[in-house]
XYZ file of C-alpha atoms in Angstrom:
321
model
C 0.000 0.000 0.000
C 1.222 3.749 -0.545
C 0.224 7.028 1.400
C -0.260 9.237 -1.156
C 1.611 12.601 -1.011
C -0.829 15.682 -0.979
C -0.886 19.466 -0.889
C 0.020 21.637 -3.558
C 3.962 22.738 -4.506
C 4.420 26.532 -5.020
C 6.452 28.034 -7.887
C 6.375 31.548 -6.707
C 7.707 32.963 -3.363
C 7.958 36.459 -2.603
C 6.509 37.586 -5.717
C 9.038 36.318 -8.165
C 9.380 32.280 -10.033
C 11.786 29.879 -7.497
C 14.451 29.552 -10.418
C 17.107 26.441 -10.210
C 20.053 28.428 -8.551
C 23.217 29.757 -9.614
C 25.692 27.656 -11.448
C 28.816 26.703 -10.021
C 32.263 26.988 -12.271
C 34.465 24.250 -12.549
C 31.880 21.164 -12.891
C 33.309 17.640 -13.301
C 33.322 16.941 -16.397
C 31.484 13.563 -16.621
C 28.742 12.456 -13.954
C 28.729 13.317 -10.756
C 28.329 10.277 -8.201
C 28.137 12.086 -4.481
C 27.759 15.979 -3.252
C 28.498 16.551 0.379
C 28.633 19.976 1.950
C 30.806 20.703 5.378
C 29.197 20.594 8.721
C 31.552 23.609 9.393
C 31.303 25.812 5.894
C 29.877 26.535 2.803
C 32.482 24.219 1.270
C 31.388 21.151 -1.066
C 32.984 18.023 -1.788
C 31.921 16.868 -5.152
C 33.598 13.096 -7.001
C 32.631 11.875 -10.107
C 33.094 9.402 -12.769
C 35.605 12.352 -14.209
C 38.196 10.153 -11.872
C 38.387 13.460 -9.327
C 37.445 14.617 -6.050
C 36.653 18.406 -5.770
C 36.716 20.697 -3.250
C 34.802 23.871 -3.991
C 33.575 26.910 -2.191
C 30.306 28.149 -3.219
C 30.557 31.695 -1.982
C 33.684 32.217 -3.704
C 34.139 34.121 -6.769
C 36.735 31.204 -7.788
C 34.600 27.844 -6.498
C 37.784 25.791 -6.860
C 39.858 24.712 -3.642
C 41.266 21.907 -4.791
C 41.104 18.515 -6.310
C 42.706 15.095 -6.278
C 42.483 12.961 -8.873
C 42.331 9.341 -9.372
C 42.763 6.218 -11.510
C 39.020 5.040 -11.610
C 35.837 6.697 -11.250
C 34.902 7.717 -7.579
C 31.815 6.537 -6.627
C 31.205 8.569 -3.246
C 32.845 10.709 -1.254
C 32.610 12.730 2.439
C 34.140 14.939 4.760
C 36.131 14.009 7.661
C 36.479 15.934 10.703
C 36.992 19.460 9.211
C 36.665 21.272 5.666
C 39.644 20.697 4.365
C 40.053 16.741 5.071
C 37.873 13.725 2.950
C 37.416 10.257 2.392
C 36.715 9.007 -1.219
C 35.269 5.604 -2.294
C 36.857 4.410 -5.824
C 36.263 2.097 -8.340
C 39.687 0.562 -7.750
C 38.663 -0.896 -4.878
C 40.243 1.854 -2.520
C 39.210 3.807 0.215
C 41.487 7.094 0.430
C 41.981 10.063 2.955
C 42.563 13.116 1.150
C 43.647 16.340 2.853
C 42.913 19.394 0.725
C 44.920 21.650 2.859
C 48.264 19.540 2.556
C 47.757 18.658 -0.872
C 48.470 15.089 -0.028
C 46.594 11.008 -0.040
C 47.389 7.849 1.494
C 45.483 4.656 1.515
C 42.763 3.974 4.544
C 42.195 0.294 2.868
C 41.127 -1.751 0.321
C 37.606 -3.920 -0.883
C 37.866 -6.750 -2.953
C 35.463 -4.717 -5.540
C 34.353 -1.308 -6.367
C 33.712 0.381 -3.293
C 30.289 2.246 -3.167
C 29.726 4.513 -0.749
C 31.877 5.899 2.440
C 30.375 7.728 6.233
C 32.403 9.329 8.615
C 30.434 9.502 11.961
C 32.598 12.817 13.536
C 31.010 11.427 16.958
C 32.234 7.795 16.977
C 35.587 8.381 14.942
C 34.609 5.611 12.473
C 35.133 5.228 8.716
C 32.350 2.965 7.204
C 32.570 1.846 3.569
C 30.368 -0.741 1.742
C 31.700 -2.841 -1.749
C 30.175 -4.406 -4.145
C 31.786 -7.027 -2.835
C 28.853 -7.744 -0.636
C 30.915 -6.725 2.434
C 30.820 -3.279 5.193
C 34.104 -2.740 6.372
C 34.444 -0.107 9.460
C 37.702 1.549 10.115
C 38.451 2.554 13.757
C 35.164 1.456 14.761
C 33.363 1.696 18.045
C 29.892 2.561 16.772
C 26.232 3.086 16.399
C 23.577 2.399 13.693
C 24.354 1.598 9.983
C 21.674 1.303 7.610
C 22.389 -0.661 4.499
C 20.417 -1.402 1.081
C 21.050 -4.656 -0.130
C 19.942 -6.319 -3.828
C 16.847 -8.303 -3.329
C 14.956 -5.308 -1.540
C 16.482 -6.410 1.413
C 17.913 -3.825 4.300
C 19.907 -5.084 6.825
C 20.824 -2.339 9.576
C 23.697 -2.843 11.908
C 24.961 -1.904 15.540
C 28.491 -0.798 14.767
C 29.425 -2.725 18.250
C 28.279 -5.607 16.780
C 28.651 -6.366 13.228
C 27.768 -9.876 13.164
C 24.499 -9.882 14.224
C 22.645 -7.431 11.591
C 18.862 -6.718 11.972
C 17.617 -8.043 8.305
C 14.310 -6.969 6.980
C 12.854 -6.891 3.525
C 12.409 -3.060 2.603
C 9.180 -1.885 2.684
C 9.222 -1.412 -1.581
C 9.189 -3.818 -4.068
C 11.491 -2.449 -6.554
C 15.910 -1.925 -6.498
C 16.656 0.287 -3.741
C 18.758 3.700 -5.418
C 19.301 5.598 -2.496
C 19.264 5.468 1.421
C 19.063 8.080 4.268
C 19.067 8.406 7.687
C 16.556 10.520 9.480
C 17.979 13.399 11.549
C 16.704 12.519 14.624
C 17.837 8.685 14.184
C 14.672 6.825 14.706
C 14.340 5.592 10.997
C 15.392 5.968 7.408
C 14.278 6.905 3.903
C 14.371 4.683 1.138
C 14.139 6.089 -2.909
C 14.001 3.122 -5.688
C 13.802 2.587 -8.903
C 10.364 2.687 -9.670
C 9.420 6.619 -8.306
C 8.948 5.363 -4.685
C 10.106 7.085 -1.528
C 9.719 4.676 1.851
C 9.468 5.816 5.343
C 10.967 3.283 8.133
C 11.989 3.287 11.538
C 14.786 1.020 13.698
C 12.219 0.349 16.151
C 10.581 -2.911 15.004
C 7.574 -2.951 17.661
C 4.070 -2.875 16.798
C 3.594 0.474 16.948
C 6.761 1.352 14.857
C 5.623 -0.709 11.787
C 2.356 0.631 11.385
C 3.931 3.964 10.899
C 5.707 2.750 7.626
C 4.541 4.211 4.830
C 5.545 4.742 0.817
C 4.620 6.887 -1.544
C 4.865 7.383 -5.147
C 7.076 10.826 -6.364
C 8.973 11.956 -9.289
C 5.929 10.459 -12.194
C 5.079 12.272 -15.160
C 2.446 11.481 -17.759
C 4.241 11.165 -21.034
C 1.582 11.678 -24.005
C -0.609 9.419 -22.209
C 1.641 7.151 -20.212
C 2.189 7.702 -16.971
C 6.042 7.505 -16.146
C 7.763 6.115 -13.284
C 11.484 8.054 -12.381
C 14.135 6.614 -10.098
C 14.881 8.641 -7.500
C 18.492 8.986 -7.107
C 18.646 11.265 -4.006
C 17.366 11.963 -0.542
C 18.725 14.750 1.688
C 17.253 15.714 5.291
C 16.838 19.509 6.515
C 18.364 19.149 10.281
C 15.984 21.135 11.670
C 12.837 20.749 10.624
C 13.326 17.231 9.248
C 11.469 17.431 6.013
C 13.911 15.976 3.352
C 14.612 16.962 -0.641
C 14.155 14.299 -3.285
C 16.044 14.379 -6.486
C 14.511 11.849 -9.380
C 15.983 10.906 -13.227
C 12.788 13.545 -14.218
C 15.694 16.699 -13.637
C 13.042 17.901 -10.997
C 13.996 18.369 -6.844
C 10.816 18.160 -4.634
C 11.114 18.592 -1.010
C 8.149 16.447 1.506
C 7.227 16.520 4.983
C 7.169 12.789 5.455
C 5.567 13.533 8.640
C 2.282 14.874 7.910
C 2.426 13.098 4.330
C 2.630 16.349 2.239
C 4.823 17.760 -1.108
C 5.770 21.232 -0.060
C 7.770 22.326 -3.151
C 8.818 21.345 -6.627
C 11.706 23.143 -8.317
C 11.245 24.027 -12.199
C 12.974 21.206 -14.325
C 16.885 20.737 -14.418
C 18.807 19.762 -17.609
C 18.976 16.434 -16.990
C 18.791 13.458 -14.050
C 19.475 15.081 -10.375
C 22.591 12.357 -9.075
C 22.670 14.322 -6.169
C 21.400 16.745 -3.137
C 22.972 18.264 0.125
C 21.905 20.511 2.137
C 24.881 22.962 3.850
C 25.356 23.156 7.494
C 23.015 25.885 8.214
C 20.193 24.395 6.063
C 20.200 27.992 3.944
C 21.496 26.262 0.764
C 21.136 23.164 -1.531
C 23.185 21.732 -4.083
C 22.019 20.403 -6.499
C 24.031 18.130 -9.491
C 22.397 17.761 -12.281
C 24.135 15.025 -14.083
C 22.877 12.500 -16.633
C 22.785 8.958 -14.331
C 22.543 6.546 -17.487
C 19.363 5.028 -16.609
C 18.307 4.883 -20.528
C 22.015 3.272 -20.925
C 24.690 5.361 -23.660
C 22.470 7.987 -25.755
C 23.489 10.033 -28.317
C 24.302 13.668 -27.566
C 24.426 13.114 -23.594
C 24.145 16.311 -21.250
C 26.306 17.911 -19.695
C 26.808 18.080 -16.100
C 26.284 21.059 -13.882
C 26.015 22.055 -10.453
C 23.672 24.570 -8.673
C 23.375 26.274 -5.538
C 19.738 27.188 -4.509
C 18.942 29.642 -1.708
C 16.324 27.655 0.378
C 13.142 29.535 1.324
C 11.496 28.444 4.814
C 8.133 27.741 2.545
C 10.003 24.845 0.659
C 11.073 23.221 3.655
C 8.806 23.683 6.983
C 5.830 22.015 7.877
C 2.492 22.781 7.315
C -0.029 21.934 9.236
């Protein structure tokens, strides 16, 4: 079953159309795989398939801090304990630590695959990085909750003191997970899959907990007279009021209050698939990528990739009740 989404998005806030941001220099120049502003600046990590990590500030004139590069495409990337020092996740089956301000790299470890994604928790000290080698591997670790979507709709989520005993579930959609996220106050997490779904589910498994699951359908267009399903690709959380932004292969950025069950915004239409969404520290901004995510495979002519920063009104993002 799915809780529909209701209320109506507005286009137009203090009198003028809610355009798609200002355009960041220095894009990578193939798709992007992972945006992640600071928790201490306006500064935004950004790796791609481009092989590259970049560094950039948005409220520069000159966006570019820095980059590293590497051998393979970088399939995520985050911040470690300051804005200046990262973690990257490559195709080469290497985790690496990258510090911006020394201009230097080393090695954290390796996966016997690509590795997917990479966390930094600044409270526990820990490194987490999952492969497609079906294996999480935590460096330093002395933990908390890890949520992680599996093939098979499955979600298994982890206490980081004890990673041999895994909580499995089957996720509450039916279709490839794309995307996971952790709600800000850490009593659940937000699935987005292939099939224009968003699903709302808690650690708690009592009773009470799992009647509060819910889905919903999002990011659907009717096409002539077909009615089209988008994958969303991307799920970011506002800290504060805990609504979250959703980012689909339609090019459009919607932002819900998975609360109360309601869209509160849509953003005009972006050049192409949105790979990516973060919000910065003090919730005023998000970036946006808008980066072609090959979901209709190699195509003739393919978009370009390009980066936005969008001041966020209160009306996109707080409840309504």
């Amino acid at each position: 079953m799915s809780a529909p989404a209701t209320g109506q998005p507005p286009v137009d806030a203090g009198g003028g159309r809610i355009g798609l941001g200002r355009e960041l220099g220095h894009p990578p120049r193939d798709g992007v795989s992972s945006l992640r502003f600071s928790k201490h600046s306006n500064r935004l990590l950004v790796s791609s398939w481009e092989k590259a990590v970049r560094l950039l500030d948005v409220d520069a004139t000159n966006a570019l801090v820095g980059a590293f590069a590497h051998k393979t495409p970088v399939l995520d990337c985050c911040f470690h304990d300051n804005d200046s020092s990262a973690f990257s996740a490559s195709s080469d089956h290497v985790v690496r630590r990258l510090s911006f301000s020394a201009e230097s790299s080393y090695r954290l470890g390796t996966h016997d695959g690509p590795v997917r994604c990479v966390e930094y928790s600044d409270t526990t000290g820990q490194v987490i990085t999952g492969s497609w080698d079906r294996t999480i591997k935590c460096w330093d670790q002395r933990g908390h909750k890890l949520v992680v979507a599996t093939a098979g709709e499955h979600v298994n989520v982890y206490d980081l003191r004890n990673m041999s005993e895994p909580q499995q579930r089957k996720s509450y959609l039916n279709s490839q997970t794309r995307c996971v996220e952790c709600y800000p106050n850490k009593t659940g997490f937000a699935l987005g899959s292939t099939d224009g779904r968003v699903a709302m589910d808690f650690f708690d498994q009592s009773e009470s907990s799992l009647e509060k699951r819910y889905g919903f359908k999002c990011h659907r267009l009717t096409e002539g007279r077909v009615r089209v399903a988008y994958p969303v690709n991307a799920i970011a959380f506002h800290s504060v009021h805990g609504t979250f932004a959703t980012g689909g292969c339609d090019g459009f950025v919607c932002t819900w209050d998975g609360e109360n069950k309601k869209r509160l915004f849509q953003s005009p239409r972006y050049p192409t698939s949105i790979a990516a969404l973060s919000f910065s520290k003090d919730n005023n901004l998000l970036a946006v990528a808008s980066s072609y995510t090959y979901e209709r495979g190699k195509i003739e002519n393919e978009p370009g990739t390009n980066i936005f920063i969008r001041d966020v009104n209160e009306v996109e993002v707080k409840p309504r009740h």
